[in-house]
Amino acid sequence: MCYLYQLTSNFASVKTLDRYILKSFLIPFLATFFIILFVLVMQALWLGFDNIAGKGIGIVIILKFLWYTALIVTPQALPIGVLLSSIMTLGSLSENYEFAAAKSAGVSLQRMVRPLVLLAVLMSGLNFIFLNNVYPYAMLKQLNMKVNIKKKQPALALVPGGFNTEIPNFQIKFEEKYGEDDNLLKDVMIYDLSSKKGNNKIITAKKGEIISEEGSKYMTLILKDGHYFEHHVKSGTSYKERQRMPASQAKFDEYTINIDISSFSQDDIGEEKYKSNFNMLSLQQLKDTIPTLKVSYDEFIESRAKNLFLSIDIEDLHSYPDSLKNKDLSLDILSNFDLREKVNVLTTAVSKMERTLNNNKANKETLKNKRKYLNLYDIEYYNRIAFSLSCLILFFIGAPLGSIIRKGGMGLPMILAISIYVLYFFSNTFGRNLAEESSLTAITGSWLSVALMFPLALTLTIRATQDKGLFNVSSFFAPITQFFKKLFSKEKTT
């Protein structure tokens, strides 16, 4: 009876200790998590403030934008909160000698942190749910909202470097957008498609300026120092007839184009046009999409290889039996031809080689973009799984680190937490970027941060359970000292 009472008493005391440790962890965790979440949301708002302010966007839309942003950055805020609160909690318990008291009562460090380990596993599971379900939904909503907000101010929808096709009846390309309001353009090229007869009207200019008043149905584009070309084509004519039709061209100092943008103002902010981006899909959707993209990529490579095979006339090369070979022919192929034939052979070879090289150069960028596009889906799939373990990995770094440094509060733990997370986030981003450029495989790039941080977590956990410091200098130099002692003792004996 006495043994049963003692067992019940010990069980109750252990449960009380578990509740105390969980409470000591959850209070700083909730505080740090919401502070970090607020900072990340404000950072996203600051970066996107220019696209929202002064565009006639209501407060409800702005609050929705912030809500989606909060959902997107939650998987980043969770690991930071776990790391910082684990350092603070175990550092405070060690600093106040509460760990020492528990150990003297026969409770090991492993048993004390067991509820926190279970909580860290739960946090990793919650992070995975967010990354697989909530994050894609929030990205879908926010990206479409960004696009529709930009359409409230069409000048913002224009991006440098490629043809912009969002504005009806026009394709606009420019090299740079600058100025206080980002409304000045450099090296502009415009295809006017309003005649519905193809790109027969082309306008180029060294400089351009966009003028668009809020609420106006028109956007004015003022071009300076340019050239105008229009090919007058009648509908229903053949290609040869089009080449004989007249064209007009002129240079201008200033040319004004009024573009109808009334269709932009009719777009709903909540309209969803983009639904298949890599960061908008769940793991199962990514798993279903990737094979299709790989088939398309393989077909492109196969078609390029076939074109290369045909362009260099490999099918004309034949292998003949020795009995059919002309033994009078020299092994130096060109010496078998006269001068005129040599020139023709060399000219044809150089022409085919140049044509093949030009085709390869033209397709090189396309191949690179297709590979990069496929890599993005592969990386997203593996990174969702790898990053969901960040809470668990960072806990096993923060918890032993806190017990080793024996310092609570927001001072040293904050510095250590920020340094460790920056290292983790940098290695994750670095690995993803390398995988995106095909320097690493998708799975290697996505798991690079885990592979780098796991040994650190394991080392710190072992040192904490063995009551060792963060770095023992004497233990590092002990093997070297012992080696020299043995060496000199042998010399004395000799």
PDB file of C-alpha atoms in Angstrom, residues 11-188:
ATOM      1  CA  PHE A  11       3.636  10.098 -11.006  1.00  0.00           C
ATOM      2  CA  ALA A  12       1.781  13.208  -9.827  1.00  0.00           C
ATOM      3  CA  SER A  13       5.049  15.075  -9.257  1.00  0.00           C
ATOM      4  CA  VAL A  14       6.320  14.134 -12.730  1.00  0.00           C
ATOM      5  CA  LYS A  15       3.062  15.347 -14.309  1.00  0.00           C
ATOM      6  CA  THR A  16       3.416  18.594 -12.374  1.00  0.00           C
ATOM      7  CA  LEU A  17       6.988  18.935 -13.668  1.00  0.00           C
ATOM      8  CA  ASP A  18       5.802  18.294 -17.255  1.00  0.00           C
ATOM      9  CA  ARG A  19       3.114  20.960 -16.938  1.00  0.00           C
ATOM     10  CA  TYR A  20       5.628  23.405 -15.481  1.00  0.00           C
ATOM     11  CA  ILE A  21       8.144  22.836 -18.312  1.00  0.00           C
ATOM     12  CA  LEU A  22       5.443  23.088 -20.981  1.00  0.00           C
ATOM     13  CA  LYS A  23       4.155  26.304 -19.428  1.00  0.00           C
ATOM     14  CA  SER A  24       7.709  27.702 -19.250  1.00  0.00           C
ATOM     15  CA  PHE A  25       8.094  26.924 -22.980  1.00  0.00           C
ATOM     16  CA  LEU A  26       4.674  27.970 -24.322  1.00  0.00           C
ATOM     17  CA  ILE A  27       4.605  31.453 -22.786  1.00  0.00           C
ATOM     18  CA  PRO A  28       7.818  32.678 -24.496  1.00  0.00           C
ATOM     19  CA  PHE A  29       6.940  30.690 -27.633  1.00  0.00           C
ATOM     20  CA  LEU A  30       3.588  32.434 -28.142  1.00  0.00           C
ATOM     21  CA  ALA A  31       5.161  35.819 -27.435  1.00  0.00           C
ATOM     22  CA  THR A  32       8.097  35.322 -29.824  1.00  0.00           C
ATOM     23  CA  PHE A  33       5.971  33.643 -32.502  1.00  0.00           C
ATOM     24  CA  PHE A  34       3.495  36.533 -32.767  1.00  0.00           C
ATOM     25  CA  ILE A  35       6.281  39.134 -32.638  1.00  0.00           C
ATOM     26  CA  ILE A  36       8.177  37.398 -35.443  1.00  0.00           C
ATOM     27  CA  LEU A  37       4.967  36.898 -37.434  1.00  0.00           C
ATOM     28  CA  PHE A  38       4.169  40.606 -37.090  1.00  0.00           C
ATOM     29  CA  VAL A  39       7.678  41.567 -38.246  1.00  0.00           C
ATOM     30  CA  LEU A  40       7.501  39.275 -41.295  1.00  0.00           C
ATOM     31  CA  VAL A  41       4.038  40.541 -42.269  1.00  0.00           C
ATOM     32  CA  MET A  42       5.145  44.173 -41.911  1.00  0.00           C
ATOM     33  CA  GLN A  43       8.206  43.435 -44.035  1.00  0.00           C
ATOM     34  CA  ALA A  44       6.007  41.988 -46.796  1.00  0.00           C
ATOM     35  CA  LEU A  45       3.649  44.981 -46.508  1.00  0.00           C
ATOM     36  CA  TRP A  46       6.570  47.400 -46.735  1.00  0.00           C
ATOM     37  CA  LEU A  47       7.922  45.702 -49.860  1.00  0.00           C
ATOM     38  CA  GLY A  48       4.501  45.728 -51.534  1.00  0.00           C
ATOM     39  CA  PHE A  49       3.337  49.096 -50.214  1.00  0.00           C
ATOM     40  CA  ASP A  50       3.958  50.919 -53.501  1.00  0.00           C
ATOM     41  CA  ASN A  51       1.624  48.519 -55.311  1.00  0.00           C
ATOM     42  CA  ILE A  52      -1.203  49.087 -52.820  1.00  0.00           C
ATOM     43  CA  ALA A  53      -1.087  52.699 -51.690  1.00  0.00           C
ATOM     44  CA  GLY A  54      -3.009  55.208 -53.790  1.00  0.00           C
ATOM     45  CA  LYS A  55      -4.563  52.621 -56.115  1.00  0.00           C
ATOM     46  CA  GLY A  56      -8.121  52.947 -54.840  1.00  0.00           C
ATOM     47  CA  ILE A  57      -7.882  49.692 -52.879  1.00  0.00           C
ATOM     48  CA  GLY A  58     -10.284  49.446 -49.926  1.00  0.00           C
ATOM     49  CA  ILE A  59      -9.287  48.568 -46.361  1.00  0.00           C
ATOM     50  CA  VAL A  60     -11.028  45.184 -46.635  1.00  0.00           C
ATOM     51  CA  ILE A  61      -8.809  44.194 -49.579  1.00  0.00           C
ATOM     52  CA  ILE A  62      -5.684  45.361 -47.722  1.00  0.00           C
ATOM     53  CA  LEU A  63      -6.678  43.310 -44.651  1.00  0.00           C
ATOM     54  CA  LYS A  64      -7.216  40.268 -46.893  1.00  0.00           C
ATOM     55  CA  PHE A  65      -3.776  40.828 -48.397  1.00  0.00           C
ATOM     56  CA  LEU A  66      -2.236  40.945 -44.913  1.00  0.00           C
ATOM     57  CA  TRP A  67      -4.159  37.821 -43.867  1.00  0.00           C
ATOM     58  CA  TYR A  68      -2.836  35.834 -46.830  1.00  0.00           C
ATOM     59  CA  THR A  69       0.662  37.168 -46.105  1.00  0.00           C
ATOM     60  CA  ALA A  70       0.386  35.991 -42.488  1.00  0.00           C
ATOM     61  CA  LEU A  71      -0.582  32.502 -43.667  1.00  0.00           C
ATOM     62  CA  ILE A  72       2.358  32.428 -46.084  1.00  0.00           C
ATOM     63  CA  VAL A  73       5.005  33.440 -43.526  1.00  0.00           C
ATOM     64  CA  THR A  74       3.633  31.273 -40.676  1.00  0.00           C
ATOM     65  CA  PRO A  75       5.799  28.250 -41.707  1.00  0.00           C
ATOM     66  CA  GLN A  76       8.838  30.561 -41.383  1.00  0.00           C
ATOM     67  CA  ALA A  77       7.760  32.068 -38.048  1.00  0.00           C
ATOM     68  CA  LEU A  78       7.096  28.677 -36.391  1.00  0.00           C
ATOM     69  CA  PRO A  79      10.718  27.373 -36.490  1.00  0.00           C
ATOM     70  CA  ILE A  80      12.106  30.734 -35.347  1.00  0.00           C
ATOM     71  CA  GLY A  81       9.669  30.739 -32.416  1.00  0.00           C
ATOM     72  CA  VAL A  82      10.574  27.154 -31.484  1.00  0.00           C
ATOM     73  CA  LEU A  83      14.318  27.872 -31.676  1.00  0.00           C
ATOM     74  CA  LEU A  84      14.209  31.087 -29.644  1.00  0.00           C
ATOM     75  CA  SER A  85      11.781  29.826 -26.977  1.00  0.00           C
ATOM     76  CA  SER A  86      13.722  26.552 -26.531  1.00  0.00           C
ATOM     77  CA  ILE A  87      16.959  28.483 -25.913  1.00  0.00           C
ATOM     78  CA  MET A  88      15.195  30.896 -23.546  1.00  0.00           C
ATOM     79  CA  THR A  89      13.311  28.186 -21.618  1.00  0.00           C
ATOM     80  CA  LEU A  90      16.153  25.751 -21.037  1.00  0.00           C
ATOM     81  CA  GLY A  91      18.612  28.586 -20.505  1.00  0.00           C
ATOM     82  CA  SER A  92      16.356  30.054 -17.806  1.00  0.00           C
ATOM     83  CA  LEU A  93      15.830  26.653 -16.132  1.00  0.00           C
ATOM     84  CA  SER A  94      19.599  26.074 -16.078  1.00  0.00           C
ATOM     85  CA  GLU A  95      20.348  29.618 -14.916  1.00  0.00           C
ATOM     86  CA  ASN A  96      17.953  29.253 -11.944  1.00  0.00           C
ATOM     87  CA  TYR A  97      19.403  25.809 -11.063  1.00  0.00           C
ATOM     88  CA  GLU A  98      16.024  24.146 -11.630  1.00  0.00           C
ATOM     89  CA  PHE A  99      17.657  21.496 -13.813  1.00  0.00           C
ATOM     90  CA  ALA A 100      20.202  20.800 -11.099  1.00  0.00           C
ATOM     91  CA  ALA A 101      17.413  20.390  -8.540  1.00  0.00           C
ATOM     92  CA  ALA A 102      15.508  18.013 -10.819  1.00  0.00           C
ATOM     93  CA  LYS A 103      18.655  15.950 -11.498  1.00  0.00           C
ATOM     94  CA  SER A 104      19.339  15.669  -7.753  1.00  0.00           C
ATOM     95  CA  ALA A 105      15.820  14.269  -7.377  1.00  0.00           C
ATOM     96  CA  GLY A 106      16.656  11.556  -9.957  1.00  0.00           C
ATOM     97  CA  VAL A 107      15.021  13.113 -13.023  1.00  0.00           C
ATOM     98  CA  SER A 108      17.330  12.992 -16.066  1.00  0.00           C
ATOM     99  CA  LEU A 109      17.623  15.724 -18.671  1.00  0.00           C
ATOM    100  CA  GLN A 110      16.101  13.420 -21.294  1.00  0.00           C
ATOM    101  CA  ARG A 111      13.024  12.848 -19.137  1.00  0.00           C
ATOM    102  CA  MET A 112      12.654  16.541 -18.373  1.00  0.00           C
ATOM    103  CA  VAL A 113      12.639  17.646 -22.000  1.00  0.00           C
ATOM    104  CA  ARG A 114      10.464  14.756 -23.215  1.00  0.00           C
ATOM    105  CA  PRO A 115       7.231  16.844 -23.230  1.00  0.00           C
ATOM    106  CA  LEU A 116       9.072  19.535 -25.210  1.00  0.00           C
ATOM    107  CA  VAL A 117      10.283  16.937 -27.722  1.00  0.00           C
ATOM    108  CA  LEU A 118       6.700  15.744 -28.221  1.00  0.00           C
ATOM    109  CA  LEU A 119       5.612  19.361 -28.616  1.00  0.00           C
ATOM    110  CA  ALA A 120       8.370  19.949 -31.212  1.00  0.00           C
ATOM    111  CA  VAL A 121       7.175  16.883 -33.157  1.00  0.00           C
ATOM    112  CA  LEU A 122       3.648  18.301 -33.017  1.00  0.00           C
ATOM    113  CA  MET A 123       4.944  21.664 -34.270  1.00  0.00           C
ATOM    114  CA  SER A 124       6.692  19.945 -37.201  1.00  0.00           C
ATOM    115  CA  GLY A 125       3.442  18.165 -38.063  1.00  0.00           C
ATOM    116  CA  LEU A 126       1.572  21.473 -37.877  1.00  0.00           C
ATOM    117  CA  ASN A 127       4.214  23.083 -40.093  1.00  0.00           C
ATOM    118  CA  PHE A 128       3.784  20.292 -42.656  1.00  0.00           C
ATOM    119  CA  ILE A 129      -0.013  20.823 -42.683  1.00  0.00           C
ATOM    120  CA  PHE A 130       0.518  24.540 -43.281  1.00  0.00           C
ATOM    121  CA  LEU A 131       3.046  23.939 -46.071  1.00  0.00           C
ATOM    122  CA  ASN A 132       0.887  21.317 -47.792  1.00  0.00           C
ATOM    123  CA  ASN A 133      -2.556  22.894 -47.467  1.00  0.00           C
ATOM    124  CA  VAL A 134      -2.662  26.459 -46.132  1.00  0.00           C
ATOM    125  CA  TYR A 135       0.472  27.839 -47.848  1.00  0.00           C
ATOM    126  CA  PRO A 136      -0.591  26.866 -51.434  1.00  0.00           C
ATOM    127  CA  TYR A 137      -4.082  28.312 -50.824  1.00  0.00           C
ATOM    128  CA  ALA A 138      -2.654  31.593 -49.507  1.00  0.00           C
ATOM    129  CA  MET A 139      -0.180  31.841 -52.419  1.00  0.00           C
ATOM    130  CA  LEU A 140      -3.004  31.256 -54.899  1.00  0.00           C
ATOM    131  CA  LYS A 141      -5.135  34.011 -53.366  1.00  0.00           C
ATOM    132  CA  GLN A 142      -2.334  36.512 -52.827  1.00  0.00           C
ATOM    133  CA  LEU A 143      -0.676  36.170 -56.256  1.00  0.00           C
ATOM    134  CA  ASN A 144      -3.973  36.629 -58.087  1.00  0.00           C
ATOM    135  CA  MET A 145      -4.780  39.576 -55.833  1.00  0.00           C
ATOM    136  CA  LYS A 146      -1.398  41.162 -56.640  1.00  0.00           C
ATOM    137  CA  VAL A 147      -2.000  40.762 -60.368  1.00  0.00           C
ATOM    138  CA  ASN A 148      -5.483  42.259 -60.147  1.00  0.00           C
ATOM    139  CA  ILE A 149      -4.264  45.146 -57.965  1.00  0.00           C
ATOM    140  CA  LYS A 150      -1.587  45.915 -60.566  1.00  0.00           C
ATOM    141  CA  LYS A 151      -4.290  46.056 -63.212  1.00  0.00           C
ATOM    142  CA  LYS A 152      -5.808  48.943 -61.328  1.00  0.00           C
ATOM    143  CA  GLN A 153      -2.651  50.794 -62.416  1.00  0.00           C
ATOM    144  CA  PRO A 154      -1.543  49.280 -65.772  1.00  0.00           C
ATOM    145  CA  ALA A 155       1.882  50.936 -65.665  1.00  0.00           C
ATOM    146  CA  LEU A 156       2.756  48.667 -62.754  1.00  0.00           C
ATOM    147  CA  ALA A 157       1.833  45.575 -64.760  1.00  0.00           C
ATOM    148  CA  LEU A 158       4.549  46.331 -67.331  1.00  0.00           C
ATOM    149  CA  VAL A 159       7.870  44.636 -66.570  1.00  0.00           C
ATOM    150  CA  PRO A 160      11.192  45.188 -68.393  1.00  0.00           C
ATOM    151  CA  GLY A 161      13.074  42.618 -70.445  1.00  0.00           C
ATOM    152  CA  GLY A 162      10.260  40.867 -72.328  1.00  0.00           C
ATOM    153  CA  PHE A 163       7.067  41.488 -74.239  1.00  0.00           C
ATOM    154  CA  ASN A 164       4.126  42.535 -72.053  1.00  0.00           C
ATOM    155  CA  THR A 165       0.882  41.139 -73.445  1.00  0.00           C
ATOM    156  CA  GLU A 166      -1.520  42.101 -70.636  1.00  0.00           C
ATOM    157  CA  ILE A 167      -2.703  45.302 -72.357  1.00  0.00           C
ATOM    158  CA  PRO A 168      -5.287  44.446 -75.070  1.00  0.00           C
ATOM    159  CA  ASN A 169      -4.208  44.908 -78.717  1.00  0.00           C
ATOM    160  CA  PHE A 170      -0.627  45.817 -77.812  1.00  0.00           C
ATOM    161  CA  GLN A 171       2.634  44.016 -77.123  1.00  0.00           C
ATOM    162  CA  ILE A 172       5.100  46.291 -75.365  1.00  0.00           C
ATOM    163  CA  LYS A 173       8.768  45.600 -74.692  1.00  0.00           C
ATOM    164  CA  PHE A 174      11.363  47.861 -73.052  1.00  0.00           C
ATOM    165  CA  GLU A 175      14.776  47.397 -71.445  1.00  0.00           C
ATOM    166  CA  GLU A 176      14.406  49.528 -68.321  1.00  0.00           C
ATOM    167  CA  LYS A 177      11.749  51.264 -66.231  1.00  0.00           C
ATOM    168  CA  TYR A 178      12.897  54.154 -64.059  1.00  0.00           C
ATOM    169  CA  GLY A 179      11.845  57.504 -62.614  1.00  0.00           C
ATOM    170  CA  GLU A 180      10.221  58.497 -59.337  1.00  0.00           C
ATOM    171  CA  ASP A 181       6.923  56.878 -60.313  1.00  0.00           C
ATOM    172  CA  ASP A 182       8.474  54.105 -62.463  1.00  0.00           C
ATOM    173  CA  ASN A 183       6.720  55.579 -65.492  1.00  0.00           C
ATOM    174  CA  LEU A 184       9.781  56.312 -67.679  1.00  0.00           C
ATOM    175  CA  LEU A 185      10.872  53.687 -70.203  1.00  0.00           C
ATOM    176  CA  LYS A 186      14.102  53.069 -72.112  1.00  0.00           C
ATOM    177  CA  ASP A 187      14.523  51.362 -75.531  1.00  0.00           C
ATOM    178  CA  VAL A 188      10.836  50.775 -76.250  1.00  0.00           C
TER     179      VAL A 188
END
